[in-house]
Short mmCIF file of C-alpha atoms and ligand atoms in Angstrom, two decimals:
data_model
loop_
_atom_site.label_atom_id
_atom_site.label_comp_id
_atom_site.label_asym_id
_atom_site.label_seq_id
_atom_site.Cartn_x
_atom_site.Cartn_y
_atom_site.Cartn_z
CA MET A 1 180.37 82.59 226.92
CA GLU A 2 182.73 83.12 224.02
CA LYS A 3 182.32 86.18 221.80
CA ILE A 4 183.51 86.42 218.20
CA HIS A 5 183.27 89.67 216.31
CA ILE A 6 182.81 89.29 212.54
CA ARG A 7 183.33 92.32 210.33
CA TYR A 8 181.36 92.71 207.12
CA SER A 9 181.62 95.74 204.86
CA SER A 10 177.99 96.56 205.64
CA GLY A 11 178.24 96.09 209.41
CA ALA A 12 179.64 93.90 212.14
CA VAL A 13 178.03 90.98 213.93
CA ASP A 14 178.85 89.64 217.39
CA HIS A 15 178.55 85.88 217.71
CA TYR A 16 178.06 84.59 221.22
CA PHE A 17 178.54 80.91 221.92
CA GLY A 18 176.85 79.81 225.12
CA PRO A 19 173.79 80.37 227.31
CA ALA A 20 171.25 82.53 225.51
CA PHE A 21 168.38 83.67 227.62
CA ASP A 22 170.50 84.61 230.61
CA ARG A 23 172.27 87.07 228.39
CA LEU A 24 169.32 88.58 226.55
CA LEU A 25 168.65 91.22 229.15
CA SER A 26 172.21 92.47 229.11
CA LEU A 27 172.24 92.73 225.32
CA CYS A 28 169.10 94.78 224.86
CA ASP A 29 166.50 96.95 226.50
CA TRP A 30 163.78 94.40 227.20
CA GLU A 31 160.96 96.96 227.43
CA ASN A 32 161.33 97.61 223.75
CA LEU A 33 161.99 94.03 222.77
CA PHE A 34 159.86 91.79 220.56
CA ILE A 35 160.51 88.14 219.95
CA ILE A 36 159.39 86.36 216.81
CA THR A 37 159.25 82.60 217.09
CA ASP A 38 157.24 79.66 215.80
CA LYS A 39 154.54 77.78 217.66
CA ASN A 40 156.71 74.71 218.28
CA ILE A 41 159.40 76.74 220.01
CA SER A 42 156.98 78.87 222.01
CA ARG A 43 155.33 75.69 223.31
CA LEU A 44 158.63 74.03 224.21
CA TYR A 45 160.16 77.14 225.78
CA ARG A 46 157.05 78.71 227.31
CA LYS A 47 158.70 79.27 230.65
CA GLN A 48 161.77 81.00 229.26
CA LEU A 49 159.58 83.25 227.11
CA GLU A 50 157.12 84.21 229.84
CA ARG A 51 158.38 87.70 230.44
CA TYR A 52 158.75 88.76 226.78
CA ARG A 53 156.37 90.03 224.13
CA VAL A 54 156.22 87.18 221.66
CA ILE A 55 154.83 87.08 218.15
CA GLU A 56 154.18 83.53 216.96
CA ILE A 57 154.18 82.25 213.43
CA GLU A 58 153.11 78.85 212.13
CA PRO A 59 156.06 76.44 211.86
CA GLY A 60 157.33 75.30 208.49
CA GLU A 61 158.82 76.55 205.25
CA MET A 62 155.37 76.89 203.66
CA PHE A 63 154.70 79.82 205.97
CA LYS A 64 157.88 81.63 205.00
CA ASN A 65 156.02 84.02 202.75
CA GLN A 66 154.84 87.58 202.40
CA GLN A 67 151.49 86.80 204.02
CA THR A 68 153.21 85.71 207.24
CA ALA A 69 155.51 88.75 207.05
CA ASP A 70 152.44 91.01 206.79
CA LYS A 71 150.82 89.32 209.79
CA VAL A 72 153.97 89.82 211.85
CA ILE A 73 154.16 93.46 210.78
CA LEU A 74 150.53 93.99 211.84
CA SER A 75 151.29 92.45 215.24
CA LEU A 76 154.30 94.73 215.63
CA ILE A 77 152.10 97.74 214.88
CA GLU A 78 149.43 96.57 217.34
CA LEU A 79 152.02 95.99 220.05
CA GLY A 80 153.43 99.48 219.50
CA ALA A 81 156.86 98.59 218.09
CA ASP A 82 158.70 101.74 217.00
CA ARG A 83 161.97 102.53 215.26
CA GLN A 84 163.88 102.06 218.51
CA SER A 85 162.46 98.59 219.06
CA PHE A 86 164.68 95.56 218.90
CA ILE A 87 163.43 92.35 217.30
CA ILE A 88 164.74 88.89 218.07
CA GLY A 89 164.21 85.91 215.82
CA LEU A 90 164.21 82.80 218.02
CA GLY A 91 163.87 79.60 216.03
CA GLY A 92 164.98 77.68 212.98
CA GLY A 93 165.92 79.06 209.60
CA VAL A 94 162.35 79.96 208.72
CA VAL A 95 162.09 82.20 211.76
CA THR A 96 165.51 83.83 211.32
CA ASP A 97 165.03 84.44 207.55
CA LEU A 98 161.60 85.96 208.11
CA THR A 99 162.62 87.98 211.17
CA GLY A 100 165.61 89.49 209.37
CA TYR A 101 163.36 90.40 206.47
CA VAL A 102 160.61 91.95 208.60
CA ALA A 103 163.12 93.83 210.78
CA SER A 104 164.88 95.25 207.75
CA ILE A 105 161.68 96.64 206.22
CA TYR A 106 159.56 97.49 209.30
CA LYS A 107 159.50 101.30 209.54
CA ARG A 108 162.39 101.20 207.03
CA GLY A 109 164.45 99.06 209.33
CA VAL A 110 164.89 98.32 213.03
CA LYS A 111 167.68 96.54 214.86
CA PHE A 112 167.52 92.80 215.29
CA GLY A 113 169.30 89.76 216.70
CA PHE A 114 169.05 86.00 216.18
CA VAL A 115 168.87 83.07 218.55
CA PRO A 116 168.94 80.08 216.18
CA THR A 117 167.45 76.97 217.80
CA SER A 118 167.88 74.38 215.05
CA LEU A 119 171.25 72.96 214.09
CA LEU A 120 170.68 74.14 210.53
CA ALA A 121 170.04 77.72 211.59
CA MET A 122 173.04 77.68 213.96
CA VAL A 123 175.52 76.64 211.29
CA ASP A 124 173.95 78.30 208.28
CA ALA A 125 170.68 80.19 208.02
CA ALA A 126 171.32 82.72 210.77
CA MET A 127 174.62 83.86 209.27
CA GLY A 128 175.58 85.82 206.22
CA GLY A 129 173.05 88.65 206.18
CA LYS A 130 170.61 87.20 203.66
CA ASN A 131 166.98 87.50 204.74
CA GLY A 132 163.83 86.79 202.83
CA VAL A 133 160.71 84.88 202.03
CA ASP A 134 159.62 82.46 199.31
CA VAL A 135 157.21 83.35 196.55
CA GLY A 136 155.17 80.36 195.43
CA LEU A 137 157.64 77.62 194.63
CA TYR A 138 160.56 80.04 194.27
CA LYS A 139 162.80 80.00 197.32
CA ASN A 140 164.04 83.27 198.82
CA MET A 141 162.83 85.17 195.78
CA VAL A 142 162.23 88.35 197.78
CA GLY A 143 164.52 89.60 200.50
CA THR A 144 167.15 91.92 201.88
CA PHE A 145 170.86 91.91 202.69
CA ARG A 146 171.18 93.01 206.28
CA HIS A 147 173.02 91.66 209.29
CA PRO A 148 171.69 91.23 212.80
CA ASP A 149 173.55 93.07 215.58
CA TRP A 150 174.30 89.73 217.18
CA ILE A 151 173.71 86.00 217.00
CA ILE A 152 173.57 83.79 220.07
CA ILE A 153 174.47 80.18 219.37
CA ASP A 154 173.33 78.16 222.34
CA PRO A 155 173.48 74.38 221.84
CA PHE A 156 171.17 74.00 224.86
CA PHE A 157 168.23 74.30 222.46
CA LEU A 158 169.30 71.17 220.61
CA HIS A 159 168.02 68.88 223.38
CA THR A 160 164.47 69.25 222.02
CA LEU A 161 165.38 69.07 218.34
CA PRO A 162 163.66 66.21 216.45
CA ASP A 163 165.91 63.58 214.79
CA GLU A 164 165.06 64.71 211.30
CA GLU A 165 166.19 68.24 212.09
CA TRP A 166 169.55 66.93 213.29
CA SER A 167 170.03 65.35 209.88
CA ASN A 168 168.98 68.56 208.15
CA GLY A 169 171.61 70.50 210.08
CA PHE A 170 174.27 67.96 209.18
CA ALA A 171 173.47 68.43 205.49
CA GLU A 172 174.83 71.99 205.71
CA ILE A 173 177.70 70.94 208.00
CA ILE A 174 178.72 68.34 205.39
CA LYS A 175 178.37 70.95 202.65
CA HIS A 176 180.71 73.32 204.47
CA ALA A 177 183.24 70.54 204.90
CA VAL A 178 183.06 69.31 201.31
CA ILE A 179 183.59 72.78 199.82
CA HIS A 180 186.27 73.93 202.24
CA ASP A 181 187.96 71.51 204.50
CA GLU A 182 188.93 67.91 203.78
CA PHE A 183 190.13 67.50 207.36
CA HIS A 184 186.73 68.53 208.71
CA PHE A 185 185.12 66.09 206.27
CA ALA A 186 187.34 63.26 207.54
CA GLU A 187 186.43 64.18 211.10
CA LEU A 188 182.74 63.89 210.24
CA GLU A 189 183.45 60.49 208.75
CA SER A 190 184.95 59.33 212.02
CA PHE A 191 181.91 59.91 214.28
CA GLU A 192 178.33 58.68 214.40
CA LEU A 193 175.28 60.93 214.64
CA THR A 194 174.47 59.49 218.06
CA GLU A 195 177.90 60.56 219.34
CA PHE A 196 177.21 64.14 218.27
CA LYS A 197 173.86 64.03 220.02
CA LYS A 198 175.31 62.75 223.25
CA GLN A 199 178.65 64.52 223.49
CA LYS A 200 178.26 68.22 224.06
CA ASP A 201 181.91 69.07 223.45
CA LEU A 202 181.89 67.24 220.15
CA ILE A 203 178.81 68.99 218.76
CA ASN A 204 180.01 72.34 220.09
CA SER A 205 183.30 72.05 218.27
CA MET A 206 181.57 70.90 215.04
CA ILE A 207 179.23 73.88 215.21
CA HIS A 208 182.14 76.21 215.84
CA ARG A 209 184.04 74.92 212.86
CA SER A 210 181.05 75.05 210.56
CA VAL A 211 180.17 78.58 211.69
CA SER A 212 183.71 79.73 211.05
CA ILE A 213 183.68 78.28 207.52
CA LYS A 214 180.44 80.09 206.76
CA THR A 215 181.41 83.41 208.36
CA GLY A 216 184.88 83.23 206.78
CA ILE A 217 183.41 82.84 203.30
CA THR A 218 180.56 85.34 203.72
CA SER A 219 182.70 88.06 205.26
CA ASN A 220 185.25 87.79 202.43
CA ASP A 221 182.57 88.05 199.79
CA GLU A 222 179.48 89.56 201.31
CA PHE A 223 177.59 90.24 198.10
CA GLU A 224 178.26 86.97 196.33
CA LYS A 225 180.67 88.15 193.66
CA GLY A 226 182.94 85.11 193.93
CA GLU A 227 183.81 82.84 196.82
CA ARG A 228 180.37 83.01 198.43
CA LYS A 229 178.91 81.24 195.42
CA LEU A 230 180.64 78.11 196.72
CA LEU A 231 178.01 77.92 199.46
CA ASN A 232 175.49 77.13 196.74
CA PHE A 233 176.94 73.66 196.27
CA GLY A 234 174.00 71.25 196.10
CA HIS A 235 171.52 74.11 196.11
CA THR A 236 170.89 74.61 192.40
CA ILE A 237 169.19 71.24 192.05
CA GLY A 238 168.30 71.12 195.77
CA HIS A 239 166.17 74.26 195.69
CA ALA A 240 164.35 73.10 192.58
CA ILE A 241 163.21 69.83 194.20
CA GLU A 242 162.70 71.24 197.69
CA ASN A 243 159.46 73.13 197.29
CA LYS A 244 158.10 71.12 194.40
CA TYR A 245 158.16 67.93 196.47
CA ASN A 246 157.77 69.52 199.88
CA LEU A 247 161.11 68.17 201.07
CA SER A 248 162.99 69.57 204.03
CA HIS A 249 165.90 71.81 203.08
CA GLY A 250 168.51 69.37 204.35
CA HIS A 251 167.02 66.44 202.44
CA ALA A 252 166.72 68.49 199.27
CA ILE A 253 170.31 69.71 199.33
CA SER A 254 171.57 66.26 200.20
CA ILE A 255 170.04 65.01 196.94
CA GLY A 256 171.26 68.20 195.24
CA MET A 257 174.83 67.57 196.44
CA VAL A 258 174.77 64.03 195.06
CA ALA A 259 173.45 65.30 191.71
CA GLU A 260 176.03 68.08 191.53
CA ALA A 261 178.79 65.68 192.60
CA LEU A 262 177.71 63.33 189.80
CA LEU A 263 178.05 66.25 187.41
CA SER A 264 181.48 66.90 188.94
CA THR A 265 182.65 63.38 188.10
CA ARG A 266 181.97 64.15 184.44
CA MET A 267 182.94 67.82 184.30
CA ALA A 268 185.52 68.48 187.02
CA GLY A 269 187.42 65.25 187.49
CA LEU A 270 185.92 64.29 190.85
CA SER A 271 187.04 60.73 191.50
CA GLN A 272 184.54 57.92 191.93
CA GLN A 273 186.08 57.31 195.33
CA ASP A 274 185.43 60.89 196.51
CA PHE A 275 181.91 60.73 195.07
CA GLU A 276 181.24 57.59 197.12
CA ARG A 277 182.73 59.13 200.26
CA LEU A 278 180.25 61.98 199.98
CA GLU A 279 177.34 59.62 199.35
CA GLN A 280 178.31 57.45 202.33
CA LEU A 281 178.73 60.39 204.69
CA LEU A 282 175.30 61.74 203.76
CA GLU A 283 173.75 58.32 204.30
CA LYS A 284 175.45 57.99 207.67
CA PHE A 285 173.62 61.12 208.81
CA ASN A 286 170.32 59.66 207.57
CA LEU A 287 170.18 61.91 204.54
CA PRO A 288 168.74 60.76 201.19
CA VAL A 289 171.09 60.26 198.23
CA ASN A 290 168.52 59.69 195.51
CA PHE A 291 164.94 60.57 194.80
CA ASN A 292 162.27 59.74 192.30
CA PHE A 293 161.27 62.97 190.60
CA ASP A 294 159.86 64.17 187.32
CA VAL A 295 162.81 65.48 185.31
CA ASP A 296 160.60 67.75 183.20
CA ASP A 297 158.96 69.38 186.21
CA ILE A 298 162.30 70.05 187.87
CA TRP A 299 163.73 71.26 184.62
CA LYS A 300 161.07 73.99 184.35
CA LEU A 301 161.95 75.24 187.83
CA LEU A 302 165.68 75.10 187.11
CA LEU A 303 165.26 77.27 184.04
CA ALA A 304 164.15 80.12 186.34
CA ASP A 305 167.50 79.95 188.17
CA LYS A 306 169.24 83.31 188.52
CA LYS A 307 172.56 81.73 187.59
CA ILE A 308 171.57 80.83 184.02
CA GLU A 309 173.07 82.84 181.17
CA GLY A 310 172.17 81.81 177.64
CA ASP A 311 172.47 78.04 177.43
CA GLU A 312 174.87 77.74 180.35
CA ILE A 313 174.54 77.76 184.10
CA SER A 314 177.17 78.84 186.58
CA ILE A 315 177.42 76.02 189.09
CA VAL A 316 179.71 74.80 191.88
CA LEU A 317 181.54 71.58 191.09
CA LEU A 318 184.06 69.56 193.08
CA LYS A 319 187.54 68.69 191.88
CA SER A 320 187.97 66.66 195.04
CA ILE A 321 186.69 66.74 198.62
CA GLY A 322 187.53 70.16 200.01
CA GLU A 323 188.37 71.56 196.57
CA PRO A 324 185.47 73.23 194.77
CA MET A 325 185.37 75.29 191.60
CA ILE A 326 182.79 77.46 189.88
CA ARG A 327 182.16 76.50 186.26
CA ASN A 328 179.83 77.47 183.47
CA VAL A 329 178.22 74.22 182.43
CA PRO A 330 176.01 73.65 179.38
CA LEU A 331 172.40 73.19 180.47
CA ARG A 332 172.20 69.85 178.68
CA GLU A 333 174.91 68.49 181.01
CA LEU A 334 172.85 69.54 184.00
CA ARG A 335 169.87 67.77 182.55
CA THR A 336 171.92 64.63 182.02
CA SER A 337 172.94 64.61 185.68
CA LEU A 338 169.27 64.88 186.69
CA GLN A 339 168.47 61.90 184.51
CA GLN A 340 171.42 59.97 185.95
CA LEU A 341 170.30 60.72 189.48
CA ASN A 342 166.83 59.47 188.69
CA ALA A 343 168.31 56.28 187.30
CA ASN A 344 170.77 55.91 190.19
CA LYS A 345 168.45 53.86 192.42
P1 LIG B 401 165.41 75.09 209.51
O1 LIG B 401 165.58 73.63 209.29
O2 LIG B 401 165.82 75.94 208.35
O3 LIG B 401 165.99 75.56 210.77
P2 LIG B 401 162.66 75.59 210.43
O4 LIG B 401 162.72 76.97 210.95
O5 LIG B 401 161.44 75.23 209.65
O6 LIG B 401 163.84 75.25 209.46
O7 LIG B 401 162.83 74.58 211.64
C1 LIG B 401 162.63 73.22 211.42
C2 LIG B 401 161.64 72.66 212.42
O8 LIG B 401 162.31 72.45 213.66
C3 LIG B 401 160.44 73.54 212.74
O9 LIG B 401 159.31 72.73 212.86
C4 LIG B 401 160.81 74.15 214.08
O10 LIG B 401 159.66 74.48 214.83
C5 LIG B 401 161.59 73.04 214.72
N1 LIG B 401 162.59 73.47 215.70
C6 LIG B 401 163.55 74.39 215.55
N2 LIG B 401 164.32 74.44 216.65
C7 LIG B 401 163.85 73.52 217.51
C8 LIG B 401 164.23 73.09 218.81
N3 LIG B 401 165.29 73.59 219.44
N4 LIG B 401 163.48 72.11 219.40
C9 LIG B 401 162.43 71.56 218.75
N5 LIG B 401 162.02 71.90 217.54
C10 LIG B 401 162.72 72.89 216.91
ZN1 LIG B 402 171.10 75.71 202.46
#
């Protein structure tokens, strides 16, 4: 099992790549351990979880809210969790976001670790120290900045992952490549999804690379003053359509990336050829590249975006694949790209 130590100004995180459950006991005192997971994972991994105290939540983004957090907190109280307890979030991004949030507020904060089980959580959600829940249609509106002590990335869990969740994970992998690494992007272009599913070494090395892009960016700029904003590529428009239309995160940001790349062709000189490469790569991983939505509805949600100042929005654009930039763009341009996307079918 490989260990990588990532230093953040607010704490350090050990990343372990390899078998998870075997190592749990050596990483923490299991008598004072609580595992938060969702009902899908607890059903699939019943045997592995037998000996632990497990708190289950309902699966799905719609349960990533304060009500679920309160339920988990009540269970922790009933089970006698104290300030010395250690909490593990075992699951997809919903579980890790909520666990990090609960652990950082329970009794003013207890230690925690993550075992991401979805591809998306392995390459994205579990890293970077952002925890939180949604409020109504507003994603991650409430939360904390706090890192887990460790993250175990064990690709073993992927053998039960549904097809759609593979695609969702690849949406973030593609995002990391398109904002950081043209070579990584070209590598993704050269393989099929089925090859990643079948070849362990291939998926392991893709996960490794994607994790190092994310940890590299987040450890340089923990509190999103500069570089970290690049990770929002596709997310301004993606988040707005995600909850409104009940789309999965990967699908929503895939559409968001296409919309923001369209804007980039007009505002940042992204070539038509690079735009089409991005569209084709997303499609190859079974991700949507257009969507029929109500521009006015999405517009209302976008206007609540934290990145709006006056009549401009700060947004990530692409000059080319692997070369992003952050620009203040007039809101009317953003609206035009929404209209174009709607017409792009
Ligand atoms: P994310 O896509 O952010 O990781 P979720 O936490 O909602 O979001 O996970 C997506 C879905 O995948 C959930 O229904 C979850 O129960 C399921 N899931 C996560 N990991 C696995 C796994 N290893 N095997 C089967 N289903 C999984
Ligand atoms: Zn995302």
